[in-house]
Structures are given as C-alpha cells and as structure tokens.
JSON list of C-alpha atoms in Angstrom, two decimals:
[
{"chain": "A", "resi": 299, "resn": "MET", "atom": "CA", "xyz": [106.42, 127.11, 89.34]},
{"chain": "A", "resi": 300, "resn": "ARG", "atom": "CA", "xyz": [104.34, 126.82, 92.48]},
{"chain": "A", "resi": 301, "resn": "SER", "atom": "CA", "xyz": [101.20, 128.89, 92.75]},
{"chain": "A", "resi": 302, "resn": "ARG", "atom": "CA", "xyz": [100.73, 131.10, 95.74]},
{"chain": "A", "resi": 303, "resn": "LEU", "atom": "CA", "xyz": [98.87, 129.35, 98.54]},
{"chain": "A", "resi": 304, "resn": "ARG", "atom": "CA", "xyz": [95.82, 131.33, 99.42]},
{"chain": "A", "resi": 305, "resn": "LYS", "atom": "CA", "xyz": [94.15, 129.31, 102.19]},
{"chain": "A", "resi": 306, "resn": "ILE", "atom": "CA", "xyz": [94.53, 125.92, 103.83]},
{"chain": "A", "resi": 307, "resn": "THR", "atom": "CA", "xyz": [91.61, 124.78, 105.94]},
{"chain": "A", "resi": 308, "resn": "LYS", "atom": "CA", "xyz": [91.42, 121.66, 108.09]},
{"chain": "A", "resi": 309, "resn": "ALA", "atom": "CA", "xyz": [88.83, 119.29, 106.60]},
{"chain": "A", "resi": 310, "resn": "PHE", "atom": "CA", "xyz": [89.47, 116.18, 108.72]},
{"chain": "A", "resi": 311, "resn": "SER", "atom": "CA", "xyz": [91.43, 116.25, 111.97]},
{"chain": "A", "resi": 312, "resn": "ALA", "atom": "CA", "xyz": [94.14, 113.78, 112.92]},
{"chain": "A", "resi": 313, "resn": "ARG", "atom": "CA", "xyz": [91.76, 112.33, 115.54]},
{"chain": "A", "resi": 314, "resn": "GLU", "atom": "CA", "xyz": [88.92, 111.95, 112.97]},
{"chain": "A", "resi": 315, "resn": "ILE", "atom": "CA", "xyz": [91.33, 110.18, 110.63]},
{"chain": "A", "resi": 316, "resn": "GLU", "atom": "CA", "xyz": [92.56, 107.85, 113.34]},
{"chain": "A", "resi": 317, "resn": "GLN", "atom": "CA", "xyz": [89.01, 106.92, 114.38]},
{"chain": "A", "resi": 318, "resn": "ARG", "atom": "CA", "xyz": [87.81, 106.43, 110.81]},
{"chain": "A", "resi": 319, "resn": "VAL", "atom": "CA", "xyz": [90.83, 104.32, 109.80]},
{"chain": "A", "resi": 320, "resn": "ALA", "atom": "CA", "xyz": [90.24, 102.03, 112.82]},
{"chain": "A", "resi": 321, "resn": "ALA", "atom": "CA", "xyz": [86.57, 101.64, 111.87]},
{"chain": "A", "resi": 322, "resn": "LEU", "atom": "CA", "xyz": [87.46, 101.07, 108.21]},
{"chain": "A", "resi": 323, "resn": "ALA", "atom": "CA", "xyz": [90.01, 98.37, 109.17]},
{"chain": "A", "resi": 324, "resn": "ALA", "atom": "CA", "xyz": [87.24, 96.55, 111.06]},
{"chain": "A", "resi": 325, "resn": "GLU", "atom": "CA", "xyz": [84.88, 96.88, 108.09]},
{"chain": "A", "resi": 326, "resn": "ILE", "atom": "CA", "xyz": [87.50, 95.42, 105.73]},
{"chain": "A", "resi": 327, "resn": "ARG", "atom": "CA", "xyz": [88.28, 92.57, 108.11]},
{"chain": "A", "resi": 328, "resn": "ASP", "atom": "CA", "xyz": [84.56, 91.80, 108.43]},
{"chain": "A", "resi": 329, "resn": "ASP", "atom": "CA", "xyz": [84.28, 91.79, 104.63]},
{"chain": "A", "resi": 330, "resn": "ALA", "atom": "CA", "xyz": [87.22, 89.40, 104.20]},
{"chain": "A", "resi": 331, "resn": "GLY", "atom": "CA", "xyz": [86.22, 87.20, 107.11]},
{"chain": "A", "resi": 332, "resn": "GLU", "atom": "CA", "xyz": [89.14, 85.20, 108.46]},
{"chain": "A", "resi": 333, "resn": "ALA", "atom": "CA", "xyz": [90.77, 84.94, 105.06]},
{"chain": "A", "resi": 334, "resn": "PRO", "atom": "CA", "xyz": [94.14, 86.62, 104.43]},
{"chain": "A", "resi": 335, "resn": "LEU", "atom": "CA", "xyz": [93.85, 89.90, 102.60]},
{"chain": "A", "resi": 336, "resn": "PHE", "atom": "CA", "xyz": [96.15, 92.02, 100.50]},
{"chain": "A", "resi": 337, "resn": "LEU", "atom": "CA", "xyz": [96.26, 95.82, 100.38]},
{"chain": "A", "resi": 338, "resn": "LEU", "atom": "CA", "xyz": [97.48, 97.20, 97.08]},
{"chain": "A", "resi": 339, "resn": "GLY", "atom": "CA", "xyz": [98.33, 100.87, 97.43]},
{"chain": "A", "resi": 340, "resn": "ILE", "atom": "CA", "xyz": [98.49, 103.32, 94.56]},
{"chain": "A", "resi": 341, "resn": "LEU", "atom": "CA", "xyz": [101.43, 105.64, 95.11]},
{"chain": "A", "resi": 342, "resn": "LYS", "atom": "CA", "xyz": [102.13, 108.04, 96.35]},
{"chain": "A", "resi": 343, "resn": "GLY", "atom": "CA", "xyz": [99.25, 109.66, 98.15]},
{"chain": "A", "resi": 344, "resn": "THR", "atom": "CA", "xyz": [98.15, 106.42, 99.87]},
{"chain": "A", "resi": 345, "resn": "SER", "atom": "CA", "xyz": [101.38, 105.80, 101.77]},
{"chain": "A", "resi": 346, "resn": "CYS", "atom": "CA", "xyz": [100.25, 107.14, 105.18]},
{"chain": "A", "resi": 347, "resn": "PHE", "atom": "CA", "xyz": [96.70, 105.82, 104.80]},
{"chain": "A", "resi": 348, "resn": "LEU", "atom": "CA", "xyz": [97.82, 102.33, 103.79]},
{"chain": "A", "resi": 349, "resn": "ALA", "atom": "CA", "xyz": [100.36, 102.10, 106.63]},
{"chain": "A", "resi": 350, "resn": "ASP", "atom": "CA", "xyz": [97.78, 103.10, 109.26]},
{"chain": "A", "resi": 351, "resn": "LEU", "atom": "CA", "xyz": [95.11, 100.86, 107.76]},
{"chain": "A", "resi": 352, "resn": "LEU", "atom": "CA", "xyz": [97.45, 97.86, 107.59]},
{"chain": "A", "resi": 353, "resn": "ARG", "atom": "CA", "xyz": [98.45, 98.23, 111.25]},
{"chain": "A", "resi": 354, "resn": "ARG", "atom": "CA", "xyz": [94.79, 98.32, 112.34]},
{"chain": "A", "resi": 355, "resn": "ILE", "atom": "CA", "xyz": [93.58, 95.25, 110.41]},
{"chain": "A", "resi": 356, "resn": "PRO", "atom": "CA", "xyz": [93.53, 92.17, 112.61]},
{"chain": "A", "resi": 357, "resn": "GLY", "atom": "CA", "xyz": [94.53, 88.80, 111.19]},
{"chain": "A", "resi": 358, "resn": "GLU", "atom": "CA", "xyz": [96.74, 88.06, 108.22]},
{"chain": "A", "resi": 359, "resn": "ALA", "atom": "CA", "xyz": [97.28, 90.98, 105.83]},
{"chain": "A", "resi": 360, "resn": "GLY", "atom": "CA", "xyz": [99.94, 91.75, 103.30]},
{"chain": "A", "resi": 361, "resn": "TYR", "atom": "CA", "xyz": [100.58, 94.77, 101.12]},
{"chain": "A", "resi": 362, "resn": "GLY", "atom": "CA", "xyz": [102.28, 96.09, 98.02]},
{"chain": "A", "resi": 363, "resn": "PHE", "atom": "CA", "xyz": [102.42, 99.25, 95.95]},
{"chain": "A", "resi": 364, "resn": "ILE", "atom": "CA", "xyz": [101.84, 100.13, 92.34]},
{"chain": "A", "resi": 365, "resn": "ASP", "atom": "CA", "xyz": [102.32, 103.36, 90.48]},
{"chain": "A", "resi": 366, "resn": "VAL", "atom": "CA", "xyz": [99.92, 104.47, 87.79]},
{"chain": "A", "resi": 367, "resn": "VAL", "atom": "CA", "xyz": [101.51, 106.66, 85.14]},
{"chain": "A", "resi": 368, "resn": "ARG", "atom": "CA", "xyz": [98.79, 108.78, 83.61]},
{"chain": "A", "resi": 369, "resn": "ASP", "atom": "CA", "xyz": [98.16, 111.52, 81.15]},
{"chain": "A", "resi": 370, "resn": "VAL", "atom": "CA", "xyz": [96.98, 114.49, 83.22]},
{"chain": "A", "resi": 371, "resn": "ALA", "atom": "CA", "xyz": [96.79, 117.10, 80.48]},
{"chain": "A", "resi": 372, "resn": "ASP", "atom": "CA", "xyz": [93.04, 117.16, 81.01]},
{"chain": "A", "resi": 373, "resn": "ALA", "atom": "CA", "xyz": [92.10, 116.13, 84.56]},
{"chain": "A", "resi": 374, "resn": "ASP", "atom": "CA", "xyz": [88.48, 115.40, 83.59]},
{"chain": "A", "resi": 375, "resn": "THR", "atom": "CA", "xyz": [89.46, 112.79, 81.01]},
{"chain": "A", "resi": 376, "resn": "ALA", "atom": "CA", "xyz": [92.85, 111.60, 82.32]},
{"chain": "A", "resi": 377, "resn": "THR", "atom": "CA", "xyz": [93.56, 108.03, 81.39]},
{"chain": "A", "resi": 378, "resn": "ALA", "atom": "CA", "xyz": [96.02, 105.57, 82.84]},
{"chain": "A", "resi": 379, "resn": "LEU", "atom": "CA", "xyz": [98.82, 104.85, 80.43]},
{"chain": "A", "resi": 380, "resn": "GLU", "atom": "CA", "xyz": [100.92, 102.38, 82.41]},
{"chain": "A", "resi": 381, "resn": "ILE", "atom": "CA", "xyz": [100.73, 100.43, 85.65]},
{"chain": "A", "resi": 382, "resn": "THR", "atom": "CA", "xyz": [104.08, 99.80, 87.32]},
{"chain": "A", "resi": 383, "resn": "TYR", "atom": "CA", "xyz": [104.38, 97.09, 89.95]},
{"chain": "A", "resi": 384, "resn": "LEU", "atom": "CA", "xyz": [107.09, 98.20, 92.35]},
{"chain": "A", "resi": 385, "resn": "SER", "atom": "CA", "xyz": [107.83, 94.59, 93.28]},
{"chain": "A", "resi": 386, "resn": "TRP", "atom": "CA", "xyz": [106.62, 91.28, 91.92]},
{"chain": "A", "resi": 387, "resn": "ILE", "atom": "CA", "xyz": [103.06, 90.89, 93.15]},
{"chain": "A", "resi": 388, "resn": "ASP", "atom": "CA", "xyz": [100.93, 87.83, 92.43]},
{"chain": "A", "resi": 389, "resn": "ILE", "atom": "CA", "xyz": [97.29, 88.63, 93.26]},
{"chain": "A", "resi": 390, "resn": "ARG", "atom": "CA", "xyz": [95.81, 85.45, 91.77]},
{"chain": "A", "resi": 391, "resn": "ASP", "atom": "CA", "xyz": [93.34, 83.88, 94.23]},
{"chain": "A", "resi": 392, "resn": "ARG", "atom": "CA", "xyz": [93.89, 86.65, 96.82]},
{"chain": "A", "resi": 393, "resn": "ASN", "atom": "CA", "xyz": [91.41, 89.01, 98.45]},
{"chain": "A", "resi": 394, "resn": "VAL", "atom": "CA", "xyz": [92.73, 92.31, 97.12]},
{"chain": "A", "resi": 395, "resn": "TYR", "atom": "CA", "xyz": [91.78, 95.76, 98.41]},
{"chain": "A", "resi": 396, "resn": "VAL", "atom": "CA", "xyz": [93.05, 98.53, 96.12]},
{"chain": "A", "resi": 397, "resn": "VAL", "atom": "CA", "xyz": [93.83, 101.56, 98.28]},
{"chain": "A", "resi": 398, "resn": "LYS", "atom": "CA", "xyz": [93.53, 104.97, 96.56]},
{"chain": "A", "resi": 399, "resn": "ASP", "atom": "CA", "xyz": [94.03, 108.45, 97.97]},
{"chain": "A", "resi": 400, "resn": "VAL", "atom": "CA", "xyz": [91.29, 110.40, 96.16]},
{"chain": "A", "resi": 401, "resn": "VAL", "atom": "CA", "xyz": [88.66, 108.91, 93.87]},
{"chain": "A", "resi": 402, "resn": "SER", "atom": "CA", "xyz": [87.02, 111.59, 91.75]},
{"chain": "A", "resi": 403, "resn": "THR", "atom": "CA", "xyz": [86.07, 110.99, 88.10]},
{"chain": "A", "resi": 404, "resn": "GLY", "atom": "CA", "xyz": [86.67, 107.24, 88.43]},
{"chain": "A", "resi": 405, "resn": "VAL", "atom": "CA", "xyz": [88.32, 106.94, 85.03]},
{"chain": "A", "resi": 406, "resn": "ILE", "atom": "CA", "xyz": [91.75, 105.85, 86.32]},
{"chain": "A", "resi": 407, "resn": "GLU", "atom": "CA", "xyz": [90.21, 103.51, 88.90]},
{"chain": "A", "resi": 408, "resn": "THR", "atom": "CA", "xyz": [87.90, 101.86, 86.34]},
{"chain": "A", "resi": 409, "resn": "TYR", "atom": "CA", "xyz": [90.83, 101.15, 84.04]},
{"chain": "A", "resi": 410, "resn": "LEU", "atom": "CA", "xyz": [93.00, 99.94, 86.93]},
{"chain": "A", "resi": 411, "resn": "MET", "atom": "CA", "xyz": [90.32, 97.58, 88.29]},
{"chain": "A", "resi": 412, "resn": "MET", "atom": "CA", "xyz": [89.76, 96.16, 84.79]},
{"chain": "A", "resi": 413, "resn": "GLN", "atom": "CA", "xyz": [93.49, 95.45, 84.47]},
{"chain": "A", "resi": 414, "resn": "LEU", "atom": "CA", "xyz": [93.74, 93.89, 87.92]},
{"chain": "A", "resi": 415, "resn": "ARG", "atom": "CA", "xyz": [90.72, 91.63, 87.34]},
{"chain": "A", "resi": 416, "resn": "GLN", "atom": "CA", "xyz": [92.70, 90.00, 84.54]},
{"chain": "A", "resi": 417, "resn": "LYS", "atom": "CA", "xyz": [95.15, 88.76, 87.19]},
{"chain": "A", "resi": 418, "resn": "GLN", "atom": "CA", "xyz": [92.27, 86.67, 88.67]},
{"chain": "A", "resi": 419, "resn": "PRO", "atom": "CA", "xyz": [92.10, 87.71, 92.34]},
{"chain": "A", "resi": 420, "resn": "SER", "atom": "CA", "xyz": [89.51, 85.95, 94.51]},
{"chain": "A", "resi": 421, "resn": "SER", "atom": "CA", "xyz": [87.99, 89.32, 95.21]},
{"chain": "A", "resi": 422, "resn": "LEU", "atom": "CA", "xyz": [88.83, 92.88, 94.23]},
{"chain": "A", "resi": 423, "resn": "LYS", "atom": "CA", "xyz": [87.54, 95.89, 96.17]},
{"chain": "A", "resi": 424, "resn": "LEU", "atom": "CA", "xyz": [88.28, 99.61, 95.99]},
{"chain": "A", "resi": 425, "resn": "VAL", "atom": "CA", "xyz": [89.13, 101.57, 99.16]},
{"chain": "A", "resi": 426, "resn": "ALA", "atom": "CA", "xyz": [89.36, 105.38, 99.08]},
{"chain": "A", "resi": 427, "resn": "LEU", "atom": "CA", "xyz": [90.73, 107.80, 101.62]},
{"chain": "A", "resi": 428, "resn": "LEU", "atom": "CA", "xyz": [88.65, 110.58, 100.02]},
{"chain": "A", "resi": 429, "resn": "ASP", "atom": "CA", "xyz": [85.71, 109.79, 97.79]},
{"chain": "A", "resi": 430, "resn": "ARG", "atom": "CA", "xyz": [84.16, 112.45, 95.53]},
{"chain": "A", "resi": 431, "resn": "PRO", "atom": "CA", "xyz": [81.09, 110.69, 94.06]},
{"chain": "A", "resi": 432, "resn": "ASP", "atom": "CA", "xyz": [79.70, 113.97, 92.69]},
{"chain": "A", "resi": 433, "resn": "ALA", "atom": "CA", "xyz": [82.72, 114.17, 90.39]},
{"chain": "A", "resi": 434, "resn": "ARG", "atom": "CA", "xyz": [82.18, 110.74, 88.71]},
{"chain": "A", "resi": 435, "resn": "THR", "atom": "CA", "xyz": [82.18, 110.67, 84.93]},
{"chain": "A", "resi": 436, "resn": "VAL", "atom": "CA", "xyz": [81.97, 106.84, 84.81]},
{"chain": "A", "resi": 437, "resn": "ASP", "atom": "CA", "xyz": [79.91, 104.27, 86.67]},
{"chain": "A", "resi": 438, "resn": "LEU", "atom": "CA", "xyz": [82.19, 103.28, 89.55]},
{"chain": "A", "resi": 439, "resn": "THR", "atom": "CA", "xyz": [81.41, 102.20, 93.08]},
{"chain": "A", "resi": 440, "resn": "VAL", "atom": "CA", "xyz": [83.89, 102.69, 95.88]},
{"chain": "A", "resi": 441, "resn": "ASP", "atom": "CA", "xyz": [83.51, 99.68, 98.17]},
{"chain": "A", "resi": 442, "resn": "PHE", "atom": "CA", "xyz": [85.01, 101.33, 101.25]},
{"chain": "A", "resi": 443, "resn": "ARG", "atom": "CA", "xyz": [85.78, 104.98, 101.94]},
{"chain": "A", "resi": 444, "resn": "ALA", "atom": "CA", "xyz": [87.20, 106.84, 104.86]},
{"chain": "A", "resi": 445, "resn": "PHE", "atom": "CA", "xyz": [85.56, 110.14, 104.00]},
{"chain": "A", "resi": 446, "resn": "GLU", "atom": "CA", "xyz": [83.30, 111.70, 101.41]},
{"chain": "A", "resi": 447, "resn": "ALA", "atom": "CA", "xyz": [84.82, 114.92, 100.23]},
{"chain": "A", "resi": 448, "resn": "ALA", "atom": "CA", "xyz": [83.79, 118.02, 98.35]},
{"chain": "A", "resi": 449, "resn": "ASP", "atom": "CA", "xyz": [85.68, 119.48, 95.41]},
{"chain": "A", "resi": 450, "resn": "GLY", "atom": "CA", "xyz": [89.48, 119.54, 96.08]},
{"chain": "A", "resi": 451, "resn": "PRO", "atom": "CA", "xyz": [92.40, 119.91, 96.10]},
{"chain": "A", "resi": 452, "resn": "TYR", "atom": "CA", "xyz": [93.48, 118.48, 99.41]},
{"chain": "A", "resi": 453, "resn": "ALA", "atom": "CA", "xyz": [96.76, 118.23, 101.30]},
{"chain": "A", "resi": 454, "resn": "GLY", "atom": "CA", "xyz": [98.07, 116.46, 104.38]},
{"chain": "A", "resi": 455, "resn": "TYR", "atom": "CA", "xyz": [98.21, 112.86, 105.63]},
{"chain": "A", "resi": 456, "resn": "GLY", "atom": "CA", "xyz": [100.33, 111.92, 102.65]},
{"chain": "A", "resi": 457, "resn": "LEU", "atom": "CA", "xyz": [98.44, 114.00, 100.11]},
{"chain": "A", "resi": 458, "resn": "GLU", "atom": "CA", "xyz": [100.56, 116.73, 98.57]},
{"chain": "A", "resi": 459, "resn": "PHE", "atom": "CA", "xyz": [99.62, 120.02, 97.00]},
{"chain": "A", "resi": 460, "resn": "GLU", "atom": "CA", "xyz": [102.27, 121.06, 94.51]},
{"chain": "A", "resi": 461, "resn": "GLY", "atom": "CA", "xyz": [104.77, 118.85, 96.28]},
{"chain": "A", "resi": 462, "resn": "ARG", "atom": "CA", "xyz": [104.06, 120.38, 99.68]},
{"chain": "A", "resi": 463, "resn": "PHE", "atom": "CA", "xyz": [102.09, 119.76, 102.87]},
{"chain": "A", "resi": 464, "resn": "GLY", "atom": "CA", "xyz": [102.06, 115.96, 102.68]},
{"chain": "A", "resi": 465, "resn": "ASN", "atom": "CA", "xyz": [103.44, 115.92, 106.23]},
{"chain": "A", "resi": 466, "resn": "LEU", "atom": "CA", "xyz": [100.42, 117.57, 107.85]},
{"chain": "A", "resi": 467, "resn": "PRO", "atom": "CA", "xyz": [98.86, 115.20, 110.41]},
{"chain": "A", "resi": 468, "resn": "TYR", "atom": "CA", "xyz": [95.37, 116.15, 109.21]},
{"chain": "A", "resi": 469, "resn": "ILE", "atom": "CA", "xyz": [93.69, 116.54, 105.81]},
{"chain": "A", "resi": 470, "resn": "ALA", "atom": "CA", "xyz": [93.15, 120.10, 104.63]},
{"chain": "A", "resi": 471, "resn": "SER", "atom": "CA", "xyz": [91.34, 121.61, 101.70]},
{"chain": "A", "resi": 472, "resn": "VAL", "atom": "CA", "xyz": [93.43, 124.02, 99.71]},
{"chain": "A", "resi": 473, "resn": "LYS", "atom": "CA", "xyz": [91.89, 127.15, 98.16]}
]
C-alpha cells in the first residue's frame, strides 16, 4: 500500500542536473585519459543518469547494467545477497565506473566493489548521482558524485518513490 504523499520539493533542477552531468562526464574522461571506459549501472535508479552521462563522455565508452538483489528489512544494515549481470559483461582489464543512484550507508556498494575487484578490472571507481556521506556506516569513498544530498527519500530523474515520480525531469526530496 502506498503512503500518502505529503510534500515533494525540487532539490536539483533539470538544468542543474544537465550542467552537473556534463561536468562529471568531463571529470571521468580526464580520469580515464584516452583509454576506453566502461560504465556499469546498478538498476534501476541509474537508468536516466547513466544514459545522460554516457552521451556526454567523449571518446570510447561502453556500458552495461547489473541488478543487486538485497535484503532491505533493515535499511541501515541492508546487505547485498546477489548480483545479477543482465548480459555477459567481462570487465577484466577495463576501466570500470560503477554508476549508482544514491549512496548512503555504503554497505551495498562496499560489497559490490569487493565482488567486482575479483573480476580484475584495470581500474574500478564509484560514481554516485546522489551521495549522502553523513549516512555512511562503513569506510567508503565515492570517487565521483553529481550532488551531495541530505537525508532522503528522493524522486525524479529515474529515482522512484513507492514506484512513482521517476519521470520527473528534476530530483525532488519527498517528505
């Protein structure tokens, strides 16, 4: 059952997102140099972000998606249970940028990065649309972030709140 929406407030406008994604694409290209890079998006909240980021990165860039099935009974201690590759993806010897919608506690991302390192990429970096460093419960550094965010939840630009509002062209906080 959906809870009653009390208030939705624009946190980052469509223009702010567009400008920040362009700048972030340049930062990522600078980091990779002229080498090909690979964006690995974690579904489903990264879909809009990854698509826009990919289109703005100059030079050779590929992409793929994974899904992380997790136990969310307790959001503060949620752990990843299974990583599903939606297509065969070989990241060995590739410059991989893991694209995540919201990084908060860092538990899922720490587990995921540990698993991906076992596949021996040349480099492995974490990219967040929204980073909540104040919510960290583990030692995790986000290598690239579009925005630092306060306590959530958020909706819009691919982020859904209770299955709704993912189509908003901006990011809103939901109260």
